[in-house]
Tab-separated table of N, CA and C in Angstrom:
chain	number	residue	atom	x	y	z
A	10	MET	N	121.575	133.277	109.146
A	10	MET	CA	120.459	134.130	109.517
A	10	MET	C	119.784	133.550	110.750
A	11	SER	N	119.585	134.360	111.751
A	11	SER	CA	118.964	133.854	112.973
A	11	SER	C	117.450	133.952	112.881
A	12	ALA	N	116.798	133.098	113.631
A	12	ALA	CA	115.337	133.076	113.644
A	12	ALA	C	114.819	134.326	114.351
A	13	PRO	N	113.710	134.894	113.879
A	13	PRO	CA	113.158	136.059	114.563
A	13	PRO	C	112.661	135.671	115.947
A	14	LEU	N	112.683	136.646	116.854
A	14	LEU	CA	112.199	136.384	118.208
A	14	LEU	C	110.702	136.134	118.180
A	15	LEU	N	110.276	135.194	118.981
A	15	LEU	CA	108.856	134.857	119.070
A	15	LEU	C	108.295	135.383	120.376
A	16	SER	N	107.143	135.995	120.302
A	16	SER	CA	106.461	136.347	121.538
A	16	SER	C	105.813	135.078	122.083
A	17	ARG	N	105.534	135.075	123.346
A	17	ARG	CA	104.870	133.920	123.957
A	17	ARG	C	103.513	133.691	123.294
A	18	ARG	N	102.819	134.771	122.991
A	18	ARG	CA	101.500	134.662	122.352
A	18	ARG	C	101.611	134.012	120.985
A	19	LYS	N	102.575	134.468	120.164
A	19	LYS	CA	102.744	133.892	118.826
A	19	LYS	C	103.148	132.424	118.921
A	20	LEU	N	104.010	132.100	119.861
A	20	LEU	CA	104.420	130.712	120.026
A	20	LEU	C	103.213	129.837	120.341
A	21	LEU	N	102.378	130.266	121.259
A	21	LEU	CA	101.204	129.477	121.611
A	21	LEU	C	100.234	129.373	120.444
A	22	GLN	N	100.081	130.461	119.688
A	22	GLN	CA	99.167	130.430	118.548
A	22	GLN	C	99.620	129.425	117.503
A	23	HIS	N	100.918	129.360	117.283
A	23	HIS	CA	101.421	128.539	116.187
A	23	HIS	C	101.781	127.111	116.596
A	24	SER	N	101.930	126.843	117.876
A	24	SER	CA	102.332	125.503	118.305
A	24	SER	C	101.328	124.434	117.917
A	25	LEU	N	100.053	124.703	118.130
A	25	LEU	CA	99.027	123.730	117.773
A	25	LEU	C	99.019	123.492	116.274
A	26	LEU	N	99.098	124.568	115.521
A	26	LEU	CA	99.124	124.451	114.068
A	26	LEU	C	100.326	123.637	113.614
A	27	LEU	N	101.491	123.948	114.165
A	27	LEU	CA	102.703	123.259	113.746
A	27	LEU	C	102.632	121.779	114.059
A	28	SER	N	102.159	121.424	115.244
A	28	SER	CA	102.109	120.000	115.565
A	28	SER	C	101.157	119.273	114.630
A	29	GLY	N	100.060	119.899	114.262
A	29	GLY	CA	99.156	119.290	113.287
A	29	GLY	C	99.792	119.159	111.922
A	30	SER	N	100.529	120.177	111.503
A	30	SER	CA	101.203	120.122	110.201
A	30	SER	C	102.280	119.052	110.181
A	31	LEU	N	103.080	119.005	111.249
A	31	LEU	CA	104.110	117.966	111.316
A	31	LEU	C	103.477	116.585	111.344
A	32	ALA	N	102.384	116.467	112.059
A	32	ALA	CA	101.692	115.176	112.109
A	32	ALA	C	101.256	114.754	110.721
A	33	ALA	N	100.723	115.681	109.968
A	33	ALA	CA	100.249	115.347	108.625
A	33	ALA	C	101.400	114.955	107.714
A	34	THR	N	102.543	115.632	107.826
A	34	THR	CA	103.656	115.309	106.936
A	34	THR	C	104.357	114.017	107.346
A	35	ARG	N	104.291	113.650	108.629
A	35	ARG	CA	104.955	112.432	109.099
A	35	ARG	C	104.054	111.212	109.112
A	36	ALA	N	102.767	111.420	109.035
A	36	ALA	CA	101.807	110.349	109.298
A	36	ALA	C	102.039	109.108	108.461
A	37	PHE	N	102.247	109.268	107.182
A	37	PHE	CA	102.346	108.104	106.319
A	37	PHE	C	103.728	107.464	106.352
A	38	ALA	N	104.675	108.094	107.012
A	38	ALA	CA	105.992	107.490	107.168
A	38	ALA	C	106.003	106.476	108.304
A	39	ASP	N	104.941	106.413	109.083
A	39	ASP	CA	104.889	105.531	110.244
A	39	ASP	C	104.145	104.234	109.979
A	40	GLY	N	104.233	103.714	108.759
A	40	GLY	CA	103.663	102.415	108.457
A	40	GLY	C	102.243	102.432	107.938
A	41	TRP	N	101.644	103.575	107.780
A	41	TRP	CA	100.294	103.641	107.228
A	41	TRP	C	100.382	103.565	105.716
A	42	PRO	N	99.480	102.829	105.095
A	42	PRO	CA	99.524	102.730	103.626
A	42	PRO	C	99.103	104.049	102.984
A	43	ALA	N	99.666	104.327	101.839
A	43	ALA	CA	99.271	105.523	101.096
A	43	ALA	C	97.936	105.262	100.409
A	44	LEU	N	97.206	106.321	100.158
A	44	LEU	CA	95.971	106.170	99.385
A	44	LEU	C	96.323	105.753	97.973
A	45	PRO	N	95.494	104.924	97.355
A	45	PRO	CA	95.804	104.483	95.991
A	45	PRO	C	95.762	105.656	95.018
A	46	GLN	N	96.710	105.670	94.093
A	46	GLN	CA	96.724	106.680	93.035
A	46	GLN	C	95.758	106.243	91.944
A	47	SER	N	95.185	107.208	91.268
A	47	SER	CA	94.193	106.889	90.250
A	47	SER	C	94.400	107.767	89.033
A	48	ASP	N	94.095	107.212	87.876
A	48	ASP	CA	94.131	107.983	86.636
A	48	ASP	C	92.763	108.575	86.314
A	49	LEU	N	91.795	108.379	87.196
A	49	LEU	CA	90.453	108.907	86.972
A	49	LEU	C	90.449	110.428	87.121
A	50	SER	N	89.519	111.070	86.448
A	50	SER	CA	89.342	112.510	86.628
A	50	SER	C	88.778	112.751	88.023
A	51	ALA	N	88.828	113.988	88.478
A	51	ALA	CA	88.287	114.318	89.795
A	51	ALA	C	86.805	113.968	89.888
A	52	VAL	N	86.067	114.210	88.828
A	52	VAL	CA	84.632	113.900	88.822
A	52	VAL	C	84.413	112.396	88.923
A	53	GLU	N	85.181	111.612	88.166
A	53	GLU	CA	85.046	110.151	88.220
A	53	GLU	C	85.486	109.619	89.578
A	54	LEU	N	86.581	110.162	90.104
A	54	LEU	CA	87.088	109.706	91.395
A	54	LEU	C	86.084	110.009	92.511
A	55	ALA	N	85.418	111.144	92.420
A	55	ALA	CA	84.419	111.506	93.431
A	55	ALA	C	83.289	110.487	93.502
A	56	ALA	N	83.020	109.791	92.410
A	56	ALA	CA	81.942	108.795	92.370
A	56	ALA	C	82.446	107.369	92.569
A	57	ASP	N	83.740	107.192	92.795
A	57	ASP	CA	84.349	105.868	92.920
A	57	ASP	C	84.221	105.371	94.362
A	58	GLU	N	83.261	104.494	94.621
A	58	GLU	CA	82.998	103.997	95.974
A	58	GLU	C	84.181	103.230	96.561
A	59	ALA	N	84.913	102.494	95.730
A	59	ALA	CA	86.076	101.747	96.230
A	59	ALA	C	87.137	102.707	96.765
A	60	TYR	N	87.349	103.797	96.067
A	60	TYR	CA	88.314	104.799	96.531
A	60	TYR	C	87.882	105.362	97.883
A	61	TRP	N	86.618	105.710	98.024
A	61	TRP	CA	86.140	106.299	99.269
A	61	TRP	C	86.143	105.295	100.415
A	62	ARG	N	85.991	103.999	100.120
A	62	ARG	CA	86.156	102.982	101.175
A	62	ARG	C	87.598	102.985	101.670
A	63	SER	N	88.568	103.148	100.753
A	63	SER	CA	89.970	103.185	101.184
A	63	SER	C	90.251	104.446	102.003
A	64	VAL	N	89.621	105.555	101.664
A	64	VAL	CA	89.772	106.785	102.453
A	64	VAL	C	89.158	106.593	103.836
A	65	SER	N	87.982	105.982	103.901
A	65	SER	CA	87.286	105.833	105.186
A	65	SER	C	88.051	104.940	106.158
A	66	ALA	N	88.937	104.098	105.652
A	66	ALA	CA	89.729	103.234	106.531
A	66	ALA	C	90.669	104.041	107.434
A	67	PHE	N	90.915	105.300	107.093
A	67	PHE	CA	91.806	106.149	107.875
A	67	PHE	C	91.087	106.878	109.006
A	68	TYR	N	89.798	106.627	109.193
A	68	TYR	CA	89.007	107.342	110.196
A	68	TYR	C	88.254	106.374	111.089
A	69	LYS	N	88.184	106.713	112.398
A	69	LYS	CA	87.338	105.958	113.315
A	69	LYS	C	85.889	106.308	113.012
A	70	LYS	N	85.042	105.303	113.051
A	70	LYS	CA	83.612	105.522	112.834
A	70	LYS	C	82.951	105.786	114.183
A	71	THR	N	82.020	106.707	114.209
A	71	THR	CA	81.275	107.028	115.419
A	71	THR	C	79.959	106.265	115.399
A	72	ASP	N	79.718	105.491	116.433
A	72	ASP	CA	78.461	104.749	116.522
A	72	ASP	C	77.329	105.683	116.938
A	73	GLY	N	76.185	105.516	116.330
A	73	GLY	CA	74.996	106.220	116.767
A	73	GLY	C	74.707	107.541	116.091
A	74	ILE	N	75.720	108.180	115.510
A	74	ILE	CA	75.463	109.462	114.853
A	74	ILE	C	76.240	109.540	113.544
A	75	VAL	N	75.767	110.379	112.664
A	75	VAL	CA	76.516	110.754	111.470
A	75	VAL	C	76.710	112.256	111.577
A	76	ASN	N	77.912	112.678	111.895
A	76	ASN	CA	78.188	114.086	112.136
A	76	ASN	C	78.516	114.783	110.825
A	77	LEU	N	77.599	115.584	110.345
A	77	LEU	CA	77.808	116.321	109.103
A	77	LEU	C	78.267	117.751	109.363
A	78	GLU	N	78.353	118.134	110.620
A	78	GLU	CA	78.727	119.499	110.965
A	78	GLU	C	80.081	119.491	111.661
A	79	HIS	N	81.045	120.150	111.063
A	79	HIS	CA	82.383	120.249	111.651
A	79	HIS	C	82.687	121.706	111.982
A	80	GLY	N	81.724	122.389	112.608
A	80	GLY	CA	81.892	123.798	112.932
A	80	GLY	C	82.906	124.045	114.029
A	81	TYR	N	83.178	123.067	114.860
A	81	TYR	CA	84.122	123.248	115.955
A	81	TYR	C	85.456	122.568	115.675
A	82	TRP	N	85.431	121.319	115.250
A	82	TRP	CA	86.651	120.574	114.991
A	82	TRP	C	86.496	119.787	113.708
A	83	GLY	N	87.585	119.617	113.001
A	83	GLY	CA	87.612	118.699	111.873
A	83	GLY	C	88.203	117.384	112.354
A	84	LYS	N	87.725	116.294	111.823
A	84	LYS	CA	88.198	114.983	112.252
A	84	LYS	C	89.559	114.689	111.629
A	85	MET	N	90.495	114.262	112.456
A	85	MET	CA	91.818	113.880	111.966
A	85	MET	C	91.783	112.444	111.479
A	86	ALA	N	92.500	112.187	110.407
A	86	ALA	CA	92.714	110.806	109.988
A	86	ALA	C	93.551	110.120	111.068
A	87	LEU	N	93.391	108.817	111.215
A	87	LEU	CA	94.101	108.082	112.275
A	87	LEU	C	95.615	108.271	112.238
A	88	PRO	N	96.278	108.220	111.063
A	88	PRO	CA	97.728	108.430	111.077
A	88	PRO	C	98.107	109.840	111.518
A	89	VAL	N	97.294	110.822	111.184
A	89	VAL	CA	97.560	112.202	111.606
A	89	VAL	C	97.354	112.323	113.111
A	90	GLU	N	96.282	111.724	113.618
A	90	GLU	CA	96.016	111.744	115.057
A	90	GLU	C	97.168	111.105	115.831
A	91	GLN	N	97.657	109.982	115.349
A	91	GLN	CA	98.761	109.284	116.018
A	91	GLN	C	100.004	110.172	116.074
A	92	SER	N	100.372	110.774	114.959
A	92	SER	CA	101.549	111.643	114.937
A	92	SER	C	101.325	112.898	115.764
A	93	TYR	N	100.122	113.438	115.725
A	93	TYR	CA	99.792	114.625	116.512
A	93	TYR	C	100.011	114.356	118.002
A	94	ILE	N	99.541	113.221	118.478
A	94	ILE	CA	99.709	112.862	119.890
A	94	ILE	C	101.189	112.715	120.226
A	95	GLU	N	101.946	112.032	119.374
A	95	GLU	CA	103.381	111.851	119.618
A	95	GLU	C	104.109	113.193	119.648
A	96	LEU	N	103.794	114.076	118.710
A	96	LEU	CA	104.458	115.378	118.663
A	96	LEU	C	104.035	116.270	119.825
A	97	THR	N	102.784	116.173	120.250
A	97	THR	CA	102.338	116.938	121.413
A	97	THR	C	103.097	116.486	122.655
A	98	LYS	N	103.302	115.188	122.802
A	98	LYS	CA	104.089	114.671	123.928
A	98	LYS	C	105.523	115.186	123.863
A	99	MET	N	106.106	115.224	122.659
A	99	MET	CA	107.470	115.719	122.498
A	99	MET	C	107.565	117.187	122.912
A	100	VAL	N	106.626	118.016	122.446
A	100	VAL	CA	106.637	119.437	122.804
A	100	VAL	C	106.412	119.599	124.303
A	101	ASN	N	105.500	118.822	124.880
A	101	ASN	CA	105.240	118.884	126.309
A	101	ASN	C	106.475	118.493	127.116
A	102	HIS	N	107.277	117.607	126.593
A	102	HIS	CA	108.496	117.166	127.277
A	102	HIS	C	109.614	118.201	127.155
A	103	GLN	N	109.798	118.757	125.957
A	103	GLN	CA	110.924	119.666	125.717
A	103	GLN	C	110.625	121.128	126.064
A	104	LEU	N	109.363	121.505	126.039
A	104	LEU	CA	108.904	122.837	126.429
A	104	LEU	C	109.660	123.962	125.728
A	105	SER	N	110.150	124.940	126.490
A	105	SER	CA	110.753	126.128	125.881
A	105	SER	C	112.045	125.810	125.139
A	106	PHE	N	112.721	124.728	125.503
A	106	PHE	CA	113.926	124.341	124.765
A	106	PHE	C	113.568	124.086	123.307
A	107	TYR	N	112.477	123.371	123.083
A	107	TYR	CA	112.014	123.136	121.715
A	107	TYR	C	111.610	124.452	121.060
A	108	ALA	N	110.853	125.262	121.782
A	108	ALA	CA	110.364	126.525	121.212
A	108	ALA	C	111.520	127.411	120.761
A	109	ARG	N	112.571	127.479	121.534
A	109	ARG	CA	113.690	128.368	121.207
A	109	ARG	C	114.687	127.747	120.234
A	110	LYS	N	114.793	126.436	120.233
A	110	LYS	CA	115.825	125.788	119.419
A	110	LYS	C	115.296	125.255	118.089
A	111	ASP	N	114.174	124.556	118.089
A	111	ASP	CA	113.756	123.813	116.895
A	111	ASP	C	112.437	124.257	116.268
A	112	TRP	N	111.607	125.000	117.001
A	112	TRP	CA	110.275	125.326	116.494
A	112	TRP	C	110.315	126.067	115.166
A	113	TYR	N	111.149	127.076	115.052
A	113	TYR	CA	111.185	127.891	113.836
A	113	TYR	C	111.544	127.036	112.622
A	114	GLY	N	112.547	126.180	112.737
A	114	GLY	CA	112.929	125.303	111.628
A	114	GLY	C	111.830	124.320	111.275
A	115	ASP	N	111.177	123.748	112.289
A	115	ASP	CA	110.074	122.822	112.030
A	115	ASP	C	108.914	123.537	111.335
A	116	SER	N	108.668	124.768	111.740
A	116	SER	CA	107.607	125.550	111.107
A	116	SER	C	107.907	125.766	109.627
A	117	LYS	N	109.131	126.150	109.321
A	117	LYS	CA	109.533	126.341	107.921
A	117	LYS	C	109.454	125.027	107.154
A	118	ASP	N	109.877	123.924	107.770
A	118	ASP	CA	109.802	122.611	107.116
A	118	ASP	C	108.354	122.243	106.787
A	119	SER	N	107.429	122.564	107.690
A	119	SER	CA	106.012	122.274	107.445
A	119	SER	C	105.489	123.065	106.258
A	120	VAL	N	105.820	124.342	106.210
A	120	VAL	CA	105.391	125.180	105.084
A	120	VAL	C	105.973	124.636	103.785
A	121	ASN	N	107.251	124.275	103.802
A	121	ASN	CA	107.891	123.742	102.594
A	121	ASN	C	107.260	122.426	102.154
A	122	ALA	N	106.914	121.563	103.105
A	122	ALA	CA	106.291	120.278	102.757
A	122	ALA	C	104.918	120.489	102.125
A	123	VAL	N	104.140	121.402	102.674
A	123	VAL	CA	102.822	121.693	102.098
A	123	VAL	C	102.989	122.295	100.706
A	124	ALA	N	103.910	123.238	100.571
A	124	ALA	CA	104.146	123.875	99.271
A	124	ALA	C	104.572	122.848	98.231
A	125	GLU	N	105.466	121.953	98.619
A	125	GLU	CA	105.932	120.924	97.682
A	125	GLU	C	104.786	120.009	97.262
A	126	SER	N	103.951	119.621	98.213
A	126	SER	CA	102.850	118.717	97.864
A	126	SER	C	101.828	119.388	96.951
A	127	LEU	N	101.740	120.708	97.012
A	127	LEU	CA	100.809	121.451	96.155
A	127	LEU	C	101.483	122.018	94.907
A	128	ALA	N	102.800	121.807	94.794
A	128	ALA	CA	103.585	122.300	93.658
A	128	ALA	C	103.473	123.819	93.510
A	129	VAL	N	103.619	124.517	94.638
A	129	VAL	CA	103.621	125.980	94.637
A	129	VAL	C	104.807	126.466	95.470
A	130	PRO	N	105.222	127.720	95.295
A	130	PRO	CA	106.309	128.242	96.130
A	130	PRO	C	105.862	128.389	97.589
A	131	PRO	N	106.782	128.231	98.541
A	131	PRO	CA	106.433	128.362	99.962
A	131	PRO	C	105.795	129.711	100.300
A	132	GLU	N	106.129	130.744	99.555
A	132	GLU	CA	105.561	132.067	99.818
A	132	GLU	C	104.045	132.098	99.590
A	133	GLU	N	103.522	131.108	98.884
A	133	GLU	CA	102.082	131.037	98.615
A	133	GLU	C	101.313	130.372	99.758
A	134	ILE	N	102.015	129.833	100.745
A	134	ILE	CA	101.383	129.052	101.810
A	134	ILE	C	101.286	129.871	103.094
A	135	ALA	N	100.110	129.885	103.679
A	135	ALA	CA	99.887	130.471	105.001
A	135	ALA	C	99.140	129.427	105.821
A	136	LEU	N	99.784	128.874	106.819
A	136	LEU	CA	99.156	127.864	107.670
A	136	LEU	C	98.508	128.558	108.868
A	137	THR	N	97.213	128.358	109.029
A	137	THR	CA	96.484	128.935	110.150
A	137	THR	C	95.605	127.861	110.774
A	138	ARG	N	95.091	128.141	111.957
A	138	ARG	CA	94.245	127.168	112.646
A	138	ARG	C	92.823	127.161	112.119
A	139	ASN	N	92.371	128.279	111.558
A	139	ASN	CA	90.981	128.364	111.109
A	139	ASN	C	90.800	129.563	110.187
A	140	ALA	N	89.640	129.671	109.587
A	140	ALA	CA	89.375	130.743	108.624
A	140	ALA	C	89.402	132.116	109.282
A	141	THR	N	88.879	132.226	110.490
A	141	THR	CA	88.873	133.520	111.171
A	141	THR	C	90.293	134.001	111.410
A	142	GLU	N	91.155	133.115	111.890
A	142	GLU	CA	92.546	133.484	112.104
A	142	GLU	C	93.209	133.876	110.789
A	143	ALA	N	92.914	133.160	109.730
A	143	ALA	CA	93.506	133.469	108.430
A	143	ALA	C	93.097	134.858	107.955
A	144	MET	N	91.849	135.221	108.173
A	144	MET	CA	91.369	136.531	107.722
A	144	MET	C	91.955	137.670	108.541
A	145	HIS	N	92.253	137.428	109.812
A	145	HIS	CA	92.725	138.494	110.693
A	145	HIS	C	94.238	138.573	110.811
A	146	ASN	N	94.943	137.594	110.292
A	146	ASN	CA	96.405	137.632	110.360
A	146	ASN	C	96.930	137.782	108.982
């Protein structure tokens, strides 16, 4: 089965999303430690300060402010940011060759990885850049 043709607009819309998704699925394979697993309930884990210290190790701290508003951008964890930059460089290098040859397969792989991590069928997953895009597509 051949991949459906992509319009330039659709390719541009999905490229950013795909690189972020690939970054998230590859991030911990690049030497970053996994978050500790816990037998605590979600309520107990939410109050576990040691767990949240381990989560905070994956983020750069901003001096001078505590940003509680993420209306424009969400902060990437450091391993995701690292993979995102590497994948953006790869796409920038390969350009349309990547878009025509590998993008569709990578997109499907990202959906499958998210579905597997959530233990749901891939048909249940819709990856979008933001809530507005999700509502309109």
